[in-house]
PDB file of C-alpha atoms (C1' of nucleotides) in Angstrom:
ATOM      1  CA  MET A 111     155.341-118.082-202.879  1.00  0.00           C
ATOM      2  CA  PRO A 112     154.314-121.377-201.453  1.00  0.00           C
ATOM      3  CA  GLU A 113     155.766-122.154-198.095  1.00  0.00           C
ATOM      4  CA  LEU A 114     154.956-125.309-196.193  1.00  0.00           C
ATOM      5  CA  PRO A 115     151.461-124.203-195.139  1.00  0.00           C
ATOM      6  CA  GLU A 116     150.557-123.436-198.758  1.00  0.00           C
ATOM      7  CA  VAL A 117     151.959-126.753-199.913  1.00  0.00           C
ATOM      8  CA  GLU A 118     149.998-128.589-197.242  1.00  0.00           C
ATOM      9  CA  THR A 119     146.870-126.621-198.105  1.00  0.00           C
ATOM     10  CA  SER A 120     147.342-127.552-201.762  1.00  0.00           C
ATOM     11  CA  ARG A 121     147.853-131.198-200.891  1.00  0.00           C
ATOM     12  CA  LEU A 122     144.731-131.322-198.730  1.00  0.00           C
ATOM     13  CA  GLY A 123     142.848-129.418-201.411  1.00  0.00           C
ATOM     14  CA  ILE A 124     143.558-131.861-204.220  1.00  0.00           C
ATOM     15  CA  ILE A 125     143.131-135.128-202.276  1.00  0.00           C
ATOM     16  CA  PRO A 126     139.326-135.353-202.439  1.00  0.00           C
ATOM     17  CA  HIS A 127     139.379-134.767-206.194  1.00  0.00           C
ATOM     18  CA  ILE A 128     142.157-137.052-207.372  1.00  0.00           C
ATOM     19  CA  GLN A 129     142.579-139.828-204.811  1.00  0.00           C
ATOM     20  CA  GLY A 130     141.363-143.123-206.253  1.00  0.00           C
ATOM     21  CA  GLN A 131     140.970-141.562-209.689  1.00  0.00           C
ATOM     22  CA  ASN A 132     142.378-142.954-212.886  1.00  0.00           C
ATOM     23  CA  VAL A 133     144.590-140.781-215.062  1.00  0.00           C
ATOM     24  CA  GLU A 134     143.091-140.486-218.522  1.00  0.00           C
ATOM     25  CA  LYS A 135     145.439-138.040-220.139  1.00  0.00           C
ATOM     26  CA  VAL A 136     148.496-135.949-219.374  1.00  0.00           C
ATOM     27  CA  VAL A 137     149.068-132.729-221.261  1.00  0.00           C
ATOM     28  CA  LEU A 138     152.552-131.245-221.196  1.00  0.00           C
ATOM     29  CA  ARG A 139     152.273-127.686-222.416  1.00  0.00           C
ATOM     30  CA  HIS A 140     155.622-126.403-221.244  1.00  0.00           C
ATOM     31  CA  THR A 141     158.264-128.833-220.076  1.00  0.00           C
ATOM     32  CA  GLN A 142     160.996-126.363-219.153  1.00  0.00           C
ATOM     33  CA  LEU A 143     160.588-125.995-215.428  1.00  0.00           C
ATOM     34  CA  ARG A 144     163.443-126.070-212.928  1.00  0.00           C
ATOM     35  CA  TRP A 145     164.396-129.313-214.605  1.00  0.00           C
ATOM     36  CA  PRO A 146     162.931-130.439-217.901  1.00  0.00           C
ATOM     37  CA  ILE A 147     159.826-132.545-217.383  1.00  0.00           C
ATOM     38  CA  ASN A 148     160.274-136.136-218.527  1.00  0.00           C
ATOM     39  CA  GLN A 149     158.632-136.326-221.966  1.00  0.00           C
ATOM     40  CA  GLU A 150     157.537-139.849-221.084  1.00  0.00           C
ATOM     41  CA  LEU A 151     155.423-138.571-218.193  1.00  0.00           C
ATOM     42  CA  GLY A 152     152.212-139.187-220.133  1.00  0.00           C
ATOM     43  CA  VAL A 153     153.185-142.762-220.957  1.00  0.00           C
ATOM     44  CA  LYS A 154     154.092-143.383-217.345  1.00  0.00           C
ATOM     45  CA  LEU A 155     151.013-141.813-215.782  1.00  0.00           C
ATOM     46  CA  GLU A 156     148.149-142.550-218.119  1.00  0.00           C
ATOM     47  CA  HIS A 157     145.846-145.357-216.961  1.00  0.00           C
ATOM     48  CA  GLN A 158     147.417-145.345-213.523  1.00  0.00           C
ATOM     49  CA  THR A 159     145.301-144.891-210.405  1.00  0.00           C
ATOM     50  CA  ILE A 160     146.217-142.341-207.763  1.00  0.00           C
ATOM     51  CA  SER A 161     146.500-143.977-204.389  1.00  0.00           C
ATOM     52  CA  THR A 162     148.058-141.566-201.907  1.00  0.00           C
ATOM     53  CA  ILE A 163     149.043-137.914-201.859  1.00  0.00           C
ATOM     54  CA  SER A 164     151.664-137.268-199.218  1.00  0.00           C
ATOM     55  CA  ARG A 165     154.200-134.566-198.448  1.00  0.00           C
ATOM     56  CA  ARG A 166     157.848-134.357-197.439  1.00  0.00           C
ATOM     57  CA  GLY A 167     159.026-130.826-196.766  1.00  0.00           C
ATOM     58  CA  LYS A 168     157.665-128.724-199.600  1.00  0.00           C
ATOM     59  CA  TYR A 169     157.507-131.671-201.958  1.00  0.00           C
ATOM     60  CA  ILE A 170     154.129-133.228-202.714  1.00  0.00           C
ATOM     61  CA  ILE A 171     154.346-136.944-203.484  1.00  0.00           C
ATOM     62  CA  ILE A 172     151.574-138.427-205.594  1.00  0.00           C
ATOM     63  CA  LYS A 173     151.592-142.194-205.817  1.00  0.00           C
ATOM     64  CA  ALA A 174     150.279-143.408-209.151  1.00  0.00           C
ATOM     65  CA  GLY A 175     150.377-147.135-209.821  1.00  0.00           C
ATOM     66  CA  HIS A 176     153.881-148.379-209.211  1.00  0.00           C
ATOM     67  CA  GLY A 177     155.545-144.983-209.523  1.00  0.00           C
ATOM     68  CA  ASN A 178     155.485-141.611-207.823  1.00  0.00           C
ATOM     69  CA  LEU A 179     155.159-138.081-208.991  1.00  0.00           C
ATOM     70  CA  ILE A 180     157.317-135.689-206.994  1.00  0.00           C
ATOM     71  CA  LEU A 181     156.023-132.164-207.250  1.00  0.00           C
ATOM     72  CA  HIS A 182     157.528-128.906-206.072  1.00  0.00           C
ATOM     73  CA  LEU A 183     155.774-125.565-206.462  1.00  0.00           C
ATOM     74  CA  GLY A 184     158.964-123.498-206.400  1.00  0.00           C
ATOM     75  CA  MET A 185     158.406-119.791-206.013  1.00  0.00           C
ATOM     76  CA  SER A 186     155.229-119.175-207.869  1.00  0.00           C
ATOM     77  CA  GLY A 187     153.634-122.533-208.533  1.00  0.00           C
ATOM     78  CA  SER A 188     150.050-123.384-207.725  1.00  0.00           C
ATOM     79  CA  LEU A 189     147.658-126.260-208.250  1.00  0.00           C
ATOM     80  CA  ARG A 190     144.067-125.990-209.346  1.00  0.00           C
ATOM     81  CA  ILE A 191     141.339-128.520-209.822  1.00  0.00           C
ATOM     82  CA  VAL A 192     139.062-127.596-212.708  1.00  0.00           C
ATOM     83  CA  PRO A 193     136.699-129.356-215.122  1.00  0.00           C
ATOM     84  CA  VAL A 194     138.653-130.965-217.975  1.00  0.00           C
ATOM     85  CA  GLU A 195     137.098-128.627-220.521  1.00  0.00           C
ATOM     86  CA  MET A 196     138.201-125.503-218.648  1.00  0.00           C
ATOM     87  CA  PRO A 197     140.377-123.349-220.920  1.00  0.00           C
ATOM     88  CA  TYR A 198     144.009-123.083-219.931  1.00  0.00           C
ATOM     89  CA  LYS A 199     145.267-120.044-218.131  1.00  0.00           C
ATOM     90  CA  LYS A 200     148.551-118.404-218.905  1.00  0.00           C
ATOM     91  CA  HIS A 201     151.400-120.439-217.362  1.00  0.00           C
ATOM     92  CA  ASP A 202     149.354-123.623-217.004  1.00  0.00           C
ATOM     93  CA  HIS A 203     152.272-125.907-217.864  1.00  0.00           C
ATOM     94  CA  VAL A 204     150.848-129.325-217.092  1.00  0.00           C
ATOM     95  CA  ALA A 205     147.372-130.788-216.979  1.00  0.00           C
ATOM     96  CA  ILE A 206     146.565-134.213-215.585  1.00  0.00           C
ATOM     97  CA  ASN A 207     143.060-135.258-216.583  1.00  0.00           C
ATOM     98  CA  PHE A 208     141.151-137.839-214.614  1.00  0.00           C
ATOM     99  CA  SER A 209     138.302-140.200-215.376  1.00  0.00           C
ATOM    100  CA  ASN A 210     136.000-138.191-213.112  1.00  0.00           C
ATOM    101  CA  GLY A 211     136.126-135.294-215.555  1.00  0.00           C
ATOM    102  CA  LEU A 212     138.429-133.169-213.462  1.00  0.00           C
ATOM    103  CA  SER A 213     141.813-131.798-214.383  1.00  0.00           C
ATOM    104  CA  LEU A 214     144.737-131.012-212.118  1.00  0.00           C
ATOM    105  CA  ARG A 215     146.534-127.962-213.488  1.00  0.00           C
ATOM    106  CA  LEU A 216     150.010-126.885-212.536  1.00  0.00           C
ATOM    107  CA  ASN A 217     150.464-123.183-213.064  1.00  0.00           C
ATOM    108  CA  ASP A 218     153.895-121.667-212.477  1.00  0.00           C
ATOM    109  CA  PRO A 219     154.784-118.264-213.944  1.00  0.00           C
ATOM    110  CA  ARG A 220     158.387-118.226-212.783  1.00  0.00           C
ATOM    111  CA  ARG A 221     158.969-121.902-213.516  1.00  0.00           C
ATOM    112  CA  PHE A 222     161.045-122.624-210.450  1.00  0.00           C
ATOM    113  CA  GLY A 223     158.849-125.604-209.728  1.00  0.00           C
ATOM    114  CA  ALA A 224     159.484-129.203-210.639  1.00  0.00           C
ATOM    115  CA  ILE A 225     157.689-132.385-211.634  1.00  0.00           C
ATOM    116  CA  ILE A 226     159.694-135.564-211.355  1.00  0.00           C
ATOM    117  CA  TRP A 227     158.623-139.131-212.056  1.00  0.00           C
ATOM    118  CA  THR A 228     160.323-141.842-210.094  1.00  0.00           C
ATOM    119  CA  GLU A 229     159.781-145.569-209.935  1.00  0.00           C
ATOM    120  CA  THR A 230     161.893-146.098-206.859  1.00  0.00           C
ATOM    121  CA  ASP A 231     161.220-144.978-203.283  1.00  0.00           C
ATOM    122  CA  PRO A 232     160.540-141.228-203.574  1.00  0.00           C
ATOM    123  CA  LEU A 233     161.890-140.608-200.074  1.00  0.00           C
ATOM    124  CA  GLN A 234     165.228-141.950-201.265  1.00  0.00           C
ATOM    125  CA  HIS A 235     165.300-139.617-204.250  1.00  0.00           C
ATOM    126  CA  ALA A 236     168.360-137.367-204.205  1.00  0.00           C
ATOM    127  CA  LEU A 237     166.189-134.284-203.647  1.00  0.00           C
ATOM    128  CA  LEU A 238     164.395-135.740-200.635  1.00  0.00           C
ATOM    129  CA  LYS A 239     166.913-138.048-199.082  1.00  0.00           C
ATOM    130  CA  ALA A 240     169.013-135.440-197.283  1.00  0.00           C
ATOM    131  CA  LEU A 241     166.104-133.307-196.045  1.00  0.00           C
ATOM    132  CA  GLY A 242     165.980-132.371-192.379  1.00  0.00           C
ATOM    133  CA  VAL A 243     163.223-133.195-189.922  1.00  0.00           C
ATOM    134  CA  GLU A 244     159.590-132.255-190.339  1.00  0.00           C
ATOM    135  CA  PRO A 245     158.823-129.257-188.120  1.00  0.00           C
ATOM    136  CA  LEU A 246     155.506-130.584-186.842  1.00  0.00           C
ATOM    137  CA  THR A 247     156.856-133.865-185.524  1.00  0.00           C
ATOM    138  CA  GLU A 248     158.348-134.881-182.178  1.00  0.00           C
ATOM    139  CA  ALA A 249     161.738-135.246-183.844  1.00  0.00           C
ATOM    140  CA  PHE A 250     161.883-131.480-184.141  1.00  0.00           C
ATOM    141  CA  ASN A 251     162.554-130.350-180.592  1.00  0.00           C
ATOM    142  CA  ASP A 252     164.841-128.056-178.626  1.00  0.00           C
ATOM    143  CA  ASN A 253     167.576-130.656-178.207  1.00  0.00           C
ATOM    144  CA  TYR A 254     167.657-131.450-181.906  1.00  0.00           C
ATOM    145  CA  LEU A 255     167.901-127.793-182.902  1.00  0.00           C
ATOM    146  CA  PHE A 256     170.502-127.092-180.251  1.00  0.00           C
ATOM    147  CA  GLU A 257     172.731-129.991-181.284  1.00  0.00           C
ATOM    148  CA  ALA A 258     172.352-129.227-184.982  1.00  0.00           C
ATOM    149  CA  SER A 259     173.343-125.598-184.460  1.00  0.00           C
ATOM    150  CA  ARG A 260     176.590-126.231-182.532  1.00  0.00           C
ATOM    151  CA  GLN A 261     179.677-124.759-184.254  1.00  0.00           C
ATOM    152  CA  ARG A 262     177.519-123.196-186.959  1.00  0.00           C
ATOM    153  CA  LYS A 263     178.708-119.707-187.814  1.00  0.00           C
ATOM    154  CA  THR A 264     175.853-118.922-190.150  1.00  0.00           C
ATOM    155  CA  SER A 265     173.080-116.599-188.974  1.00  0.00           C
ATOM    156  CA  VAL A 266     170.174-118.134-187.109  1.00  0.00           C
ATOM    157  CA  LYS A 267     167.859-117.004-189.915  1.00  0.00           C
ATOM    158  CA  GLN A 268     169.785-118.796-192.633  1.00  0.00           C
ATOM    159  CA  PHE A 269     170.164-121.778-190.347  1.00  0.00           C
ATOM    160  CA  LEU A 270     166.400-122.054-189.845  1.00  0.00           C
ATOM    161  CA  MET A 271     165.891-121.777-193.588  1.00  0.00           C
ATOM    162  CA  ASP A 272     168.303-124.617-194.302  1.00  0.00           C
ATOM    163  CA  SER A 273     166.069-127.489-195.409  1.00  0.00           C
ATOM    164  CA  HIS A 274     168.741-129.989-194.436  1.00  0.00           C
ATOM    165  CA  ILE A 275     168.152-128.993-190.813  1.00  0.00           C
ATOM    166  CA  VAL A 276     164.396-128.530-190.741  1.00  0.00           C
ATOM    167  CA  VAL A 277     162.073-128.432-193.717  1.00  0.00           C
ATOM    168  CA  GLY A 278     159.342-125.951-194.406  1.00  0.00           C
ATOM    169  CA  VAL A 279     160.725-122.757-192.893  1.00  0.00           C
ATOM    170  CA  GLY A 280     161.010-120.347-195.796  1.00  0.00           C
ATOM    171  CA  ASN A 281     161.761-116.662-195.757  1.00  0.00           C
ATOM    172  CA  ILE A 282     158.342-115.456-194.643  1.00  0.00           C
ATOM    173  CA  TYR A 283     158.062-117.790-191.683  1.00  0.00           C
ATOM    174  CA  ALA A 284     161.707-117.403-190.716  1.00  0.00           C
ATOM    175  CA  ASN A 285     161.091-113.673-190.310  1.00  0.00           C
ATOM    176  CA  GLU A 286     157.878-114.282-188.380  1.00  0.00           C
ATOM    177  CA  VAL A 287     159.343-116.909-186.093  1.00  0.00           C
ATOM    178  CA  LEU A 288     162.373-114.796-185.162  1.00  0.00           C
ATOM    179  CA  PHE A 289     160.124-111.837-184.484  1.00  0.00           C
ATOM    180  CA  ALA A 290     157.887-113.915-182.242  1.00  0.00           C
ATOM    181  CA  ALA A 291     160.936-115.401-180.474  1.00  0.00           C
ATOM    182  CA  LYS A 292     162.501-111.942-180.084  1.00  0.00           C
ATOM    183  CA  ILE A 293     165.754-113.246-181.517  1.00  0.00           C
ATOM    184  CA  ASN A 294     167.906-111.147-183.808  1.00  0.00           C
ATOM    185  CA  PRO A 295     168.136-112.738-187.269  1.00  0.00           C
ATOM    186  CA  HIS A 296     171.873-111.974-187.479  1.00  0.00           C
ATOM    187  CA  ARG A 297     172.706-113.952-184.351  1.00  0.00           C
ATOM    188  CA  ALA A 298     175.147-116.787-185.012  1.00  0.00           C
ATOM    189  CA  ALA A 299     173.345-120.133-184.932  1.00  0.00           C
ATOM    190  CA  GLY A 300     176.176-121.610-182.871  1.00  0.00           C
ATOM    191  CA  LYS A 301     175.535-119.053-180.116  1.00  0.00           C
ATOM    192  CA  LEU A 302     171.944-120.086-179.503  1.00  0.00           C
ATOM    193  CA  THR A 303     171.255-121.426-176.038  1.00  0.00           C
ATOM    194  CA  LEU A 304     169.066-124.437-175.376  1.00  0.00           C
ATOM    195  CA  ALA A 305     166.435-122.030-174.070  1.00  0.00           C
ATOM    196  CA  ASP A 306     166.588-120.055-177.338  1.00  0.00           C
ATOM    197  CA  CYS A 307     166.131-123.273-179.264  1.00  0.00           C
ATOM    198  CA  LYS A 308     163.103-124.160-177.184  1.00  0.00           C
ATOM    199  CA  ILE A 309     161.495-120.793-177.934  1.00  0.00           C
ATOM    200  CA  LEU A 310     162.292-121.149-181.629  1.00  0.00           C
ATOM    201  CA  VAL A 311     160.894-124.674-181.846  1.00  0.00           C
ATOM    202  CA  THR A 312     157.736-123.643-180.017  1.00  0.00           C
ATOM    203  CA  ASN A 313     157.181-120.695-182.322  1.00  0.00           C
ATOM    204  CA  ILE A 314     157.924-122.609-185.513  1.00  0.00           C
ATOM    205  CA  LYS A 315     155.370-125.249-184.575  1.00  0.00           C
ATOM    206  CA  LYS A 316     152.843-122.662-183.462  1.00  0.00           C
ATOM    207  CA  ILE A 317     153.121-120.378-186.480  1.00  0.00           C
ATOM    208  CA  LEU A 318     153.281-123.123-189.093  1.00  0.00           C
ATOM    209  CA  SER A 319     150.345-125.031-187.682  1.00  0.00           C
ATOM    210  CA  LEU A 320     148.279-121.881-187.337  1.00  0.00           C
ATOM    211  CA  ALA A 321     149.059-120.980-190.952  1.00  0.00           C
ATOM    212  CA  ILE A 322     148.118-124.470-192.125  1.00  0.00           C
ATOM    213  CA  LYS A 323     144.888-124.255-190.153  1.00  0.00           C
ATOM    214  CA  GLN A 324     144.090-120.987-191.857  1.00  0.00           C
ATOM    215  CA  GLY A 325     144.922-122.175-195.330  1.00  0.00           C
ATOM    216  CA  GLY A 326     148.344-120.724-195.878  1.00  0.00           C
ATOM    217  CA  THR A 327     149.654-117.256-196.366  1.00  0.00           C
ATOM    218  CA  THR A 328     148.296-115.540-199.416  1.00  0.00           C
ATOM    219  CA  LEU A 329     150.695-113.705-201.610  1.00  0.00           C
ATOM    220  CA  ARG A 330     149.867-112.155-204.904  1.00  0.00           C
ATOM    221  CA  ASP A 331     150.654-115.228-206.955  1.00  0.00           C
ATOM    222  CA  PHE A 332     149.290-117.952-204.728  1.00  0.00           C
ATOM    223  CA  LEU A 333     145.887-119.492-204.938  1.00  0.00           C
ATOM    224  CA  SER A 334     145.015-122.593-202.992  1.00  0.00           C
ATOM    225  CA  SER A 335     143.999-125.598-205.052  1.00  0.00           C
ATOM    226  CA  GLU A 336     140.401-124.562-205.217  1.00  0.00           C
ATOM    227  CA  GLY A 337     141.219-120.978-205.934  1.00  0.00           C
ATOM    228  CA  LYS A 338     140.509-119.663-202.479  1.00  0.00           C
ATOM    229  CA  PRO A 339     143.185-117.514-200.959  1.00  0.00           C
ATOM    230  CA  GLY A 340     144.399-118.190-197.442  1.00  0.00           C
ATOM    231  CA  TYR A 341     144.151-115.764-194.601  1.00  0.00           C
ATOM    232  CA  PHE A 342     147.429-115.864-192.729  1.00  0.00           C
ATOM    233  CA  SER A 343     148.922-112.854-194.489  1.00  0.00           C
ATOM    234  CA  GLN A 344     146.531-110.652-192.579  1.00  0.00           C
ATOM    235  CA  GLN A 345     148.439-111.400-189.408  1.00  0.00           C
ATOM    236  CA  LEU A 346     152.060-111.271-190.505  1.00  0.00           C
ATOM    237  CA  GLN A 347     153.895-109.288-187.860  1.00  0.00           C
ATOM    238  CA  ALA A 348     157.200-108.609-189.565  1.00  0.00           C
ATOM    239  CA  TYR A 349     157.418-109.895-193.129  1.00  0.00           C
ATOM    240  CA  GLY A 350     156.432-107.256-195.653  1.00  0.00           C
ATOM    241  CA  ARG A 351     156.147-104.602-192.936  1.00  0.00           C
ATOM    242  CA  SER A 352     159.510-102.924-193.317  1.00  0.00           C
ATOM    243  CA  GLY A 353     159.338 -99.247-192.368  1.00  0.00           C
ATOM    244  CA  LEU A 354     156.109 -99.757-190.443  1.00  0.00           C
ATOM    245  CA  PRO A 355     155.878 -99.656-186.656  1.00  0.00           C
ATOM    246  CA  CYS A 356     156.638-102.801-184.665  1.00  0.00           C
ATOM    247  CA  PRO A 357     153.343-104.343-183.479  1.00  0.00           C
ATOM    248  CA  HIS A 358     154.838-104.596-179.984  1.00  0.00           C
ATOM    249  CA  CYS A 359     156.935-101.508-179.306  1.00  0.00           C
ATOM    250  CA  LYS A 360     156.034 -99.216-182.253  1.00  0.00           C
ATOM    251  CA  HIS A 361     159.687 -98.745-183.167  1.00  0.00           C
ATOM    252  CA  ILE A 362     160.155 -98.766-186.960  1.00  0.00           C
ATOM    253  CA  LEU A 363     160.851-102.239-188.338  1.00  0.00           C
ATOM    254  CA  LYS A 364     164.181-102.470-190.077  1.00  0.00           C
ATOM    255  CA  THR A 365     165.054-104.315-193.264  1.00  0.00           C
ATOM    256  CA  THR A 366     168.365-105.876-194.230  1.00  0.00           C
ATOM    257  CA  ARG A 367     169.504-108.748-196.374  1.00  0.00           C
ATOM    258  CA  LEU A 368     170.765-112.086-195.186  1.00  0.00           C
ATOM    259  CA  GLY A 369     171.856-114.577-197.786  1.00  0.00           C
ATOM    260  CA  GLN A 370     170.367-112.333-200.482  1.00  0.00           C
ATOM    261  CA  ARG A 371     166.958-112.411-198.851  1.00  0.00           C
ATOM    262  CA  ALA A 372     164.774-109.713-197.407  1.00  0.00           C
ATOM    263  CA  THR A 373     165.036-109.751-193.647  1.00  0.00           C
ATOM    264  CA  VAL A 374     162.666-107.668-191.544  1.00  0.00           C
ATOM    265  CA  TYR A 375     163.054-107.325-187.803  1.00  0.00           C
ATOM    266  CA  CYS A 376     162.538-105.003-184.889  1.00  0.00           C
ATOM    267  CA  PRO A 377     165.887-103.623-183.691  1.00  0.00           C
ATOM    268  CA  VAL A 378     164.382-103.009-180.259  1.00  0.00           C
ATOM    269  CA  CYS A 379     162.435-106.225-179.580  1.00  0.00           C
ATOM    270  CA  GLN A 380     164.833-108.597-181.282  1.00  0.00           C
ATOM    271  CA  LYS A 381     167.982-107.979-179.311  1.00  0.00           C
ATOM    272  CA  LYS A 382     168.595-111.537-178.142  1.00  0.00           C
TER     273      LYS A 382
ATOM    274  C1'  DA B  39     181.976-129.957-194.080  1.00  0.00           C
ATOM    275  C1'  DG B  40     180.476-125.465-193.960  1.00  0.00           C
ATOM    276  C1'  DT B  41     179.717-121.303-196.323  1.00  0.00           C
ATOM    277  C1'  DG B  42     178.625-118.066-200.008  1.00  0.00           C
ATOM    278  C1'  DC B  43     176.757-117.091-204.216  1.00  0.00           C
ATOM    279  C1'  DG B  44     175.233-117.601-209.274  1.00  0.00           C
ATOM    280  C1'  DG B  45     171.528-119.044-211.865  1.00  0.00           C
ATOM    281  C1'  DC B  46     167.026-120.233-213.151  1.00  0.00           C
ATOM    282  C1'  DC B  47     162.341-117.290-214.416  1.00  0.00           C
ATOM    283  C1'  DT B  48     158.351-113.666-215.042  1.00  0.00           C
ATOM    284  C1'  DG B  49     155.362-110.159-213.030  1.00  0.00           C
ATOM    285  C1'  DT B  50     155.342-105.925-210.707  1.00  0.00           C
ATOM    286  C1'  DC B  51     156.853-101.637-209.560  1.00  0.00           C
ATOM    287  C1'  DC B  52     159.595 -97.455-209.949  1.00  0.00           C
ATOM    288  C1'  DG B  53     161.873 -93.608-212.211  1.00  0.00           C
ATOM    289  C1'  DC B  54     162.668 -91.222-216.321  1.00  0.00           C
TER     290       DC B  54
ATOM    291  C1'  DT C 157     152.556 -94.069-222.147  1.00  0.00           C
ATOM    292  C1'  DG C 158     156.589 -96.813-222.850  1.00  0.00           C
ATOM    293  C1'  DC C 159     160.744 -98.723-221.417  1.00  0.00           C
ATOM    294  C1'  DG C 160     164.706-100.309-218.794  1.00  0.00           C
ATOM    295  C1'  DG C 161     166.157-101.971-214.613  1.00  0.00           C
ATOM    296  C1'  DA C 162     165.695-103.540-209.853  1.00  0.00           C
ATOM    297  C1'  DC C 163     163.466-106.697-207.135  1.00  0.00           C
ATOM    298  C1'  DA C 164     161.004-110.782-205.473  1.00  0.00           C
ATOM    299  C1'  DG C 165     162.740-115.645-203.862  1.00  0.00           C
ATOM    300  C1'  DG C 166     163.377-121.762-203.228  1.00  0.00           C
ATOM    301  C1'  DC C 167     166.921-124.326-203.701  1.00  0.00           C
ATOM    302  C1'  DC C 168     170.362-126.743-206.470  1.00  0.00           C
ATOM    303  C1'  DG C 169     175.053-126.933-207.713  1.00  0.00           C
ATOM    304  C1'  DC C 170     179.332-125.219-207.727  1.00  0.00           C
ATOM    305  C1'  DA C 171     183.669-122.916-205.906  1.00  0.00           C
ATOM    306  C1'  DC C 172     186.384-122.014-202.102  1.00  0.00           C
TER     307       DC C 172
END
DNA sequence: AGTGCGGCCTGTCCGC
DNA sequence: TGCGGACAGGCCGCAC
């Protein structure tokens, strides 16, 4: 399940293969993703040249000619770069073929992903416009998180996962960050102190950047764009370790649900 | 405005 | 071995 590090890894992985390339053909094999793919996508994209491949939150933005492709990998989406003649794999929904003989394939078994074509500023698109700050920028700091959390009754975990506050902190990293910060996931966001916020910000930046450096967390349905799995999963401390001993105090990690999502924490270490 | 939850999907795993 | 059901979860969109 791609989180921000996986998305960034995918973005960096496809850049050398598609930047500056001309789109020769678009193949829509299955258009029913989170939203139906615009049937005109081929008409819009073909013969356009890819200029930049950027990212906002978990959205990848591919500039092609005068328009932009906004891409989201959802829960199970992945990108691959393969030779054009490579046979399709199951759940390859879209192929974008380039003049250099390579094909960008979007594979998404659960189809929670999205591909949107826009001819206006992609950052002003309804899906992107209201997004919170990027976690790896100066704008994301202890004061910002503290101010944003005032009066919020929701749990700190759900608060951190709210993309309108900060983007890129999904379930896996929310669990990891709270474990590292020794903060209980149930704690009301509004009760965080400035010092708590500082610890959270530090750990979010640290864990996300380390995961990006290592190529993202590998889960069973994620492959980076060149098919190489990442390595971060080998060092997850809390996520997926329910019932196993806490890496710090050896107490058994506990699992609950917050906002319908698996929440793993150490009842001894995470008392704050 | 903030909060909670249903819905979209398929692969995997578990119990019978 | 086959089958049904629970579970996994990002994030929109709606109801309160």
